[in-house]
Amino acid sequence: MNIEEAKEKFTALVEAQLDRIAALKAEGDFVDYKNKDHIIIGVCGGDGIGPSITHQAERILRYLLKDDIESGRIEIRDIEGLTIERRAAELAAVPPAVLEEIKKCDVILKGPTTTPRKGDEWPNVESANVALRKELDLFANVRPVKIPELGIDWMFYRENTEGGYAIGKEGVTINDDLCIDFTVATQPGCDRIIRAAFENAKANGRTRVTAVTKANIIKTTDGRFLDTFYKIAEEYPDIQADDWYIDIMTAKLLDEARRRDFQVVVLPNLYGDIITDEAAEIQGGVGTAGSANIGKKYAMFEAIHGSAPRMVKEGREIYADPSSIIKAAAMLLNHIGYQEKAEKLERALYICSTEEKKVVLTGRSTGATSEEYADYIMDTVSKL
Ligand code: IPM
Ligand code: MG
């Protein structure tokens, strides 16, 4: 690419972002699920162990929502086709017909999907996760990490549509020696994620919100994020606001004397990606965490681990651990207004995985199947 071509490309990228900002400014408020008389939950199994574990989470949802499914208030819909085979055949991150079905739902429960990478057997289509977050404008990636015995109760609000991810595949290679990528921050994009973090703190009696950036180096975009953070913080005088740089924050999550003091943490996309894996690992592994992707109109709840193709190859998918997708299902229940059921499910997950461990998963035939584990969870819920 010569400089003139690069300029042209840059102009087009800027124009697309300005259009996106106009759309953000025109968007409405969050859906009020409490007052909605028909809610459609779409279920996408995804790839690898996805269909198997997602099916177990769906059984639990059907069990907990039985009455409202019978009355017709809740509808659970299986959505076929969000598979790597179909995405590869159509060369689409999300096949258009599948996206259309997804958009007819209110919320989505989604199993892990394969993200092609250089050198594997798949064409280099964009990650389905990233594409869905952008298509459905799911700007808040909400990832809780709780370790009661260590006094840890963290709530991460990761910006989910901007930063390095907004136009991550649109970087330019000028010549053999020079490549440039872009990172994006918009004012409405910063406003809405930061406000969502403070609102979460306020609604849950949390007293501290922490911003994490690298604004000392990435001065323009992270600088805007941080300035916006302190401006919005003024609207919440009862909540303590502070900020850390990402490097020292990754260290502080390991600092036993300080880490339990963090409560709500809000951060740009890439830092959020990295630090939520670290936090999940502290909790017991990335497979133990749930993840909610929330927008004003849609929301999507997913397991944060991968699709474990090796387990499927070895015929072990019936032994896969469904905990992460079940945790995502609990977040889904909470989001659509079933707080009590969500809390019960979370408690049952904790009892089954930590306190009682009457049924144990080993990932192979030496342990329980995911179905037996889901039965154990439902049995535990029924006693709460
Ligand atoms: C996550 C994942 C995704 C991301 C990948 C699979 C594209 O790491 O949800 O954190 O980078 O956001
Ligand atoms: Mg990640």
PDB file of C-alpha atoms in Angstrom, residues 121-268:
ATOM      1  CA  GLU A 121      -7.610 -25.867   8.588  1.00  0.00           C
ATOM      2  CA  TRP A 122     -10.178 -23.028   8.533  1.00  0.00           C
ATOM      3  CA  PRO A 123     -10.389 -19.889   6.377  1.00  0.00           C
ATOM      4  CA  ASN A 124      -9.495 -16.774   8.312  1.00  0.00           C
ATOM      5  CA  VAL A 125     -13.044 -15.600   9.137  1.00  0.00           C
ATOM      6  CA  GLU A 126     -13.461 -13.135  12.001  1.00  0.00           C
ATOM      7  CA  SER A 127     -14.215 -14.500  15.479  1.00  0.00           C
ATOM      8  CA  ALA A 128     -17.969 -15.139  15.861  1.00  0.00           C
ATOM      9  CA  ASN A 129     -17.772 -13.639  19.358  1.00  0.00           C
ATOM     10  CA  VAL A 130     -16.294 -10.395  18.179  1.00  0.00           C
ATOM     11  CA  ALA A 131     -18.687 -10.189  15.209  1.00  0.00           C
ATOM     12  CA  LEU A 132     -21.759 -10.788  17.395  1.00  0.00           C
ATOM     13  CA  ARG A 133     -20.619  -8.214  19.935  1.00  0.00           C
ATOM     14  CA  LYS A 134     -20.365  -5.656  17.155  1.00  0.00           C
ATOM     15  CA  GLU A 135     -23.505  -6.703  15.214  1.00  0.00           C
ATOM     16  CA  LEU A 136     -25.691  -6.678  18.328  1.00  0.00           C
ATOM     17  CA  ASP A 137     -23.814  -3.714  19.835  1.00  0.00           C
ATOM     18  CA  LEU A 138     -23.073  -5.588  23.061  1.00  0.00           C
ATOM     19  CA  PHE A 139     -20.885  -2.898  24.536  1.00  0.00           C
ATOM     20  CA  ALA A 140     -20.517  -4.159  28.103  1.00  0.00           C
ATOM     21  CA  ASN A 141     -18.658  -7.384  28.735  1.00  0.00           C
ATOM     22  CA  VAL A 142     -19.542  -8.124  32.337  1.00  0.00           C
ATOM     23  CA  ARG A 143     -17.378 -10.710  34.074  1.00  0.00           C
ATOM     24  CA  PRO A 144     -17.786 -11.403  37.785  1.00  0.00           C
ATOM     25  CA  VAL A 145     -15.113 -13.216  39.773  1.00  0.00           C
ATOM     26  CA  LYS A 146     -15.937 -14.343  43.298  1.00  0.00           C
ATOM     27  CA  ILE A 147     -13.815 -16.248  45.793  1.00  0.00           C
ATOM     28  CA  PRO A 148     -15.756 -15.982  49.052  1.00  0.00           C
ATOM     29  CA  GLU A 149     -13.123 -17.722  51.164  1.00  0.00           C
ATOM     30  CA  LEU A 150     -10.551 -15.069  50.134  1.00  0.00           C
ATOM     31  CA  GLY A 151     -12.975 -12.165  50.444  1.00  0.00           C
ATOM     32  CA  ILE A 152     -12.779 -11.526  46.686  1.00  0.00           C
ATOM     33  CA  ASP A 153     -15.876 -10.199  44.928  1.00  0.00           C
ATOM     34  CA  TRP A 154     -14.886  -8.462  41.692  1.00  0.00           C
ATOM     35  CA  MET A 155     -17.098  -7.218  38.905  1.00  0.00           C
ATOM     36  CA  PHE A 156     -15.313  -6.379  35.661  1.00  0.00           C
ATOM     37  CA  TYR A 157     -16.931  -4.051  33.137  1.00  0.00           C
ATOM     38  CA  ARG A 158     -14.903  -4.499  29.970  1.00  0.00           C
ATOM     39  CA  GLU A 159     -15.709  -2.214  27.029  1.00  0.00           C
ATOM     40  CA  ASN A 160     -16.590  -4.664  24.289  1.00  0.00           C
ATOM     41  CA  THR A 161     -16.885  -2.880  20.941  1.00  0.00           C
ATOM     42  CA  GLU A 162     -14.062  -0.339  20.749  1.00  0.00           C
ATOM     43  CA  GLY A 163     -10.341  -0.099  21.528  1.00  0.00           C
ATOM     44  CA  GLY A 164      -8.112  -2.470  19.571  1.00  0.00           C
ATOM     45  CA  TYR A 165     -11.111  -4.586  18.593  1.00  0.00           C
ATOM     46  CA  ALA A 166     -13.170  -1.933  16.767  1.00  0.00           C
ATOM     47  CA  ILE A 167     -11.157  -2.098  13.552  1.00  0.00           C
ATOM     48  CA  GLY A 168      -8.629  -4.703  14.599  1.00  0.00           C
ATOM     49  CA  LYS A 169      -8.677  -6.370  11.211  1.00  0.00           C
ATOM     50  CA  GLU A 170      -8.263  -3.091   9.282  1.00  0.00           C
ATOM     51  CA  GLY A 171      -4.633  -2.345  10.039  1.00  0.00           C
ATOM     52  CA  VAL A 172      -2.396  -1.207   7.179  1.00  0.00           C
ATOM     53  CA  THR A 173       0.840  -2.669   5.903  1.00  0.00           C
ATOM     54  CA  ILE A 174       2.555   0.232   4.167  1.00  0.00           C
ATOM     55  CA  ASN A 175       5.594  -1.733   2.979  1.00  0.00           C
ATOM     56  CA  ASP A 176       7.863  -4.552   4.136  1.00  0.00           C
ATOM     57  CA  ASP A 177       9.064  -2.404   7.010  1.00  0.00           C
ATOM     58  CA  LEU A 178       5.977  -0.605   8.321  1.00  0.00           C
ATOM     59  CA  CYS A 179       2.650  -1.806   9.745  1.00  0.00           C
ATOM     60  CA  ILE A 180       0.101   0.289  11.619  1.00  0.00           C
ATOM     61  CA  ASP A 181      -2.932  -0.798  13.621  1.00  0.00           C
ATOM     62  CA  PHE A 182      -5.669   1.413  14.997  1.00  0.00           C
ATOM     63  CA  THR A 183      -7.377   1.706  18.342  1.00  0.00           C
ATOM     64  CA  VAL A 184     -10.621   3.608  18.777  1.00  0.00           C
ATOM     65  CA  ALA A 185     -12.320   5.468  21.625  1.00  0.00           C
ATOM     66  CA  THR A 186     -15.549   7.387  21.129  1.00  0.00           C
ATOM     67  CA  GLN A 187     -17.181   9.705  23.616  1.00  0.00           C
ATOM     68  CA  PRO A 188     -20.549   7.890  23.628  1.00  0.00           C
ATOM     69  CA  GLY A 189     -18.676   4.577  23.785  1.00  0.00           C
ATOM     70  CA  CYS A 190     -16.719   5.664  26.882  1.00  0.00           C
ATOM     71  CA  ASP A 191     -19.801   7.240  28.475  1.00  0.00           C
ATOM     72  CA  ARG A 192     -22.012   4.181  28.255  1.00  0.00           C
ATOM     73  CA  ILE A 193     -19.569   1.588  29.626  1.00  0.00           C
ATOM     74  CA  ILE A 194     -18.398   3.814  32.475  1.00  0.00           C
ATOM     75  CA  ARG A 195     -21.948   4.736  33.403  1.00  0.00           C
ATOM     76  CA  ALA A 196     -22.946   1.057  33.328  1.00  0.00           C
ATOM     77  CA  ALA A 197     -20.131   0.266  35.780  1.00  0.00           C
ATOM     78  CA  PHE A 198     -21.187   3.013  38.204  1.00  0.00           C
ATOM     79  CA  GLU A 199     -24.849   2.003  37.906  1.00  0.00           C
ATOM     80  CA  ASN A 200     -23.893  -1.584  38.751  1.00  0.00           C
ATOM     81  CA  ALA A 201     -22.006  -0.361  41.812  1.00  0.00           C
ATOM     82  CA  LYS A 202     -24.943   1.768  42.899  1.00  0.00           C
ATOM     83  CA  ALA A 203     -27.528  -0.983  42.386  1.00  0.00           C
ATOM     84  CA  ASN A 204     -25.480  -3.528  44.336  1.00  0.00           C
ATOM     85  CA  GLY A 205     -24.280  -1.404  47.232  1.00  0.00           C
ATOM     86  CA  ARG A 206     -20.699  -1.401  46.021  1.00  0.00           C
ATOM     87  CA  THR A 207     -18.636   1.537  47.203  1.00  0.00           C
ATOM     88  CA  ARG A 208     -15.685   1.649  44.825  1.00  0.00           C
ATOM     89  CA  VAL A 209     -15.201   1.771  41.054  1.00  0.00           C
ATOM     90  CA  THR A 210     -11.701   1.502  39.605  1.00  0.00           C
ATOM     91  CA  ALA A 211     -10.686   2.451  36.059  1.00  0.00           C
ATOM     92  CA  VAL A 212      -7.767   0.664  34.428  1.00  0.00           C
ATOM     93  CA  THR A 213      -5.934   2.186  31.449  1.00  0.00           C
ATOM     94  CA  LYS A 214      -2.465   2.905  30.137  1.00  0.00           C
ATOM     95  CA  ALA A 215      -3.244   6.591  29.740  1.00  0.00           C
ATOM     96  CA  ASN A 216       0.332   7.587  30.504  1.00  0.00           C
ATOM     97  CA  ILE A 217       1.373   6.040  27.161  1.00  0.00           C
ATOM     98  CA  ILE A 218      -1.744   5.593  25.012  1.00  0.00           C
ATOM     99  CA  LYS A 219      -2.551   9.194  25.671  1.00  0.00           C
ATOM    100  CA  THR A 220      -5.354   9.992  23.278  1.00  0.00           C
ATOM    101  CA  THR A 221      -7.819   7.091  23.481  1.00  0.00           C
ATOM    102  CA  ASP A 222      -7.026   5.875  26.999  1.00  0.00           C
ATOM    103  CA  GLY A 223      -6.704   9.518  28.024  1.00  0.00           C
ATOM    104  CA  ARG A 224     -10.269  10.146  26.885  1.00  0.00           C
ATOM    105  CA  PHE A 225     -11.490   7.038  28.680  1.00  0.00           C
ATOM    106  CA  LEU A 226      -9.863   8.167  31.926  1.00  0.00           C
ATOM    107  CA  ASP A 227     -11.048  11.784  31.712  1.00  0.00           C
ATOM    108  CA  THR A 228     -14.573  10.538  31.067  1.00  0.00           C
ATOM    109  CA  PHE A 229     -14.298   8.203  34.049  1.00  0.00           C
ATOM    110  CA  TYR A 230     -13.543  11.023  36.492  1.00  0.00           C
ATOM    111  CA  LYS A 231     -16.206  13.274  34.951  1.00  0.00           C
ATOM    112  CA  ILE A 232     -18.895  10.614  35.368  1.00  0.00           C
ATOM    113  CA  ALA A 233     -17.603   9.747  38.853  1.00  0.00           C
ATOM    114  CA  GLU A 234     -18.692  13.236  39.984  1.00  0.00           C
ATOM    115  CA  GLU A 235     -22.301  12.120  39.454  1.00  0.00           C
ATOM    116  CA  TYR A 236     -21.778   9.353  42.048  1.00  0.00           C
ATOM    117  CA  PRO A 237     -20.424  11.138  45.116  1.00  0.00           C
ATOM    118  CA  ASP A 238     -21.069   8.140  47.391  1.00  0.00           C
ATOM    119  CA  ILE A 239     -18.832   5.890  45.328  1.00  0.00           C
ATOM    120  CA  GLN A 240     -15.069   6.074  45.600  1.00  0.00           C
ATOM    121  CA  ALA A 241     -13.367   6.390  42.186  1.00  0.00           C
ATOM    122  CA  ASP A 242      -9.727   5.603  41.528  1.00  0.00           C
ATOM    123  CA  ASP A 243      -7.561   4.451  38.640  1.00  0.00           C
ATOM    124  CA  TRP A 244      -4.601   2.201  37.988  1.00  0.00           C
ATOM    125  CA  TYR A 245      -2.444   1.474  34.974  1.00  0.00           C
ATOM    126  CA  ILE A 246      -2.869  -1.976  33.478  1.00  0.00           C
ATOM    127  CA  ASP A 247       0.641  -3.163  34.245  1.00  0.00           C
ATOM    128  CA  ILE A 248       0.501  -2.516  37.972  1.00  0.00           C
ATOM    129  CA  MET A 249      -3.115  -3.697  38.072  1.00  0.00           C
ATOM    130  CA  THR A 250      -2.106  -7.151  36.809  1.00  0.00           C
ATOM    131  CA  ALA A 251       0.380  -7.239  39.691  1.00  0.00           C
ATOM    132  CA  LYS A 252      -2.115  -5.954  42.268  1.00  0.00           C
ATOM    133  CA  LEU A 253      -4.572  -8.764  41.497  1.00  0.00           C
ATOM    134  CA  LEU A 254      -1.909 -11.048  42.967  1.00  0.00           C
ATOM    135  CA  ASP A 255      -1.301  -8.820  45.995  1.00  0.00           C
ATOM    136  CA  GLU A 256      -3.195 -10.593  48.763  1.00  0.00           C
ATOM    137  CA  ALA A 257      -3.148  -7.572  51.041  1.00  0.00           C
ATOM    138  CA  ARG A 258      -4.862  -5.285  48.521  1.00  0.00           C
ATOM    139  CA  ARG A 259      -6.748  -7.282  45.958  1.00  0.00           C
ATOM    140  CA  ARG A 260      -9.862  -7.903  47.998  1.00  0.00           C
ATOM    141  CA  ASP A 261     -10.443  -4.137  48.137  1.00  0.00           C
ATOM    142  CA  PHE A 262     -11.221  -3.914  44.423  1.00  0.00           C
ATOM    143  CA  GLN A 263     -14.941  -4.010  43.696  1.00  0.00           C
ATOM    144  CA  VAL A 264     -16.116  -2.820  40.278  1.00  0.00           C
ATOM    145  CA  VAL A 265     -13.409  -2.410  37.633  1.00  0.00           C
ATOM    146  CA  VAL A 266     -14.058  -0.658  34.299  1.00  0.00           C
ATOM    147  CA  LEU A 267     -11.604  -0.820  31.436  1.00  0.00           C
ATOM    148  CA  PRO A 268     -11.046  -0.611  27.673  1.00  0.00           C
TER     149      PRO A 268
END
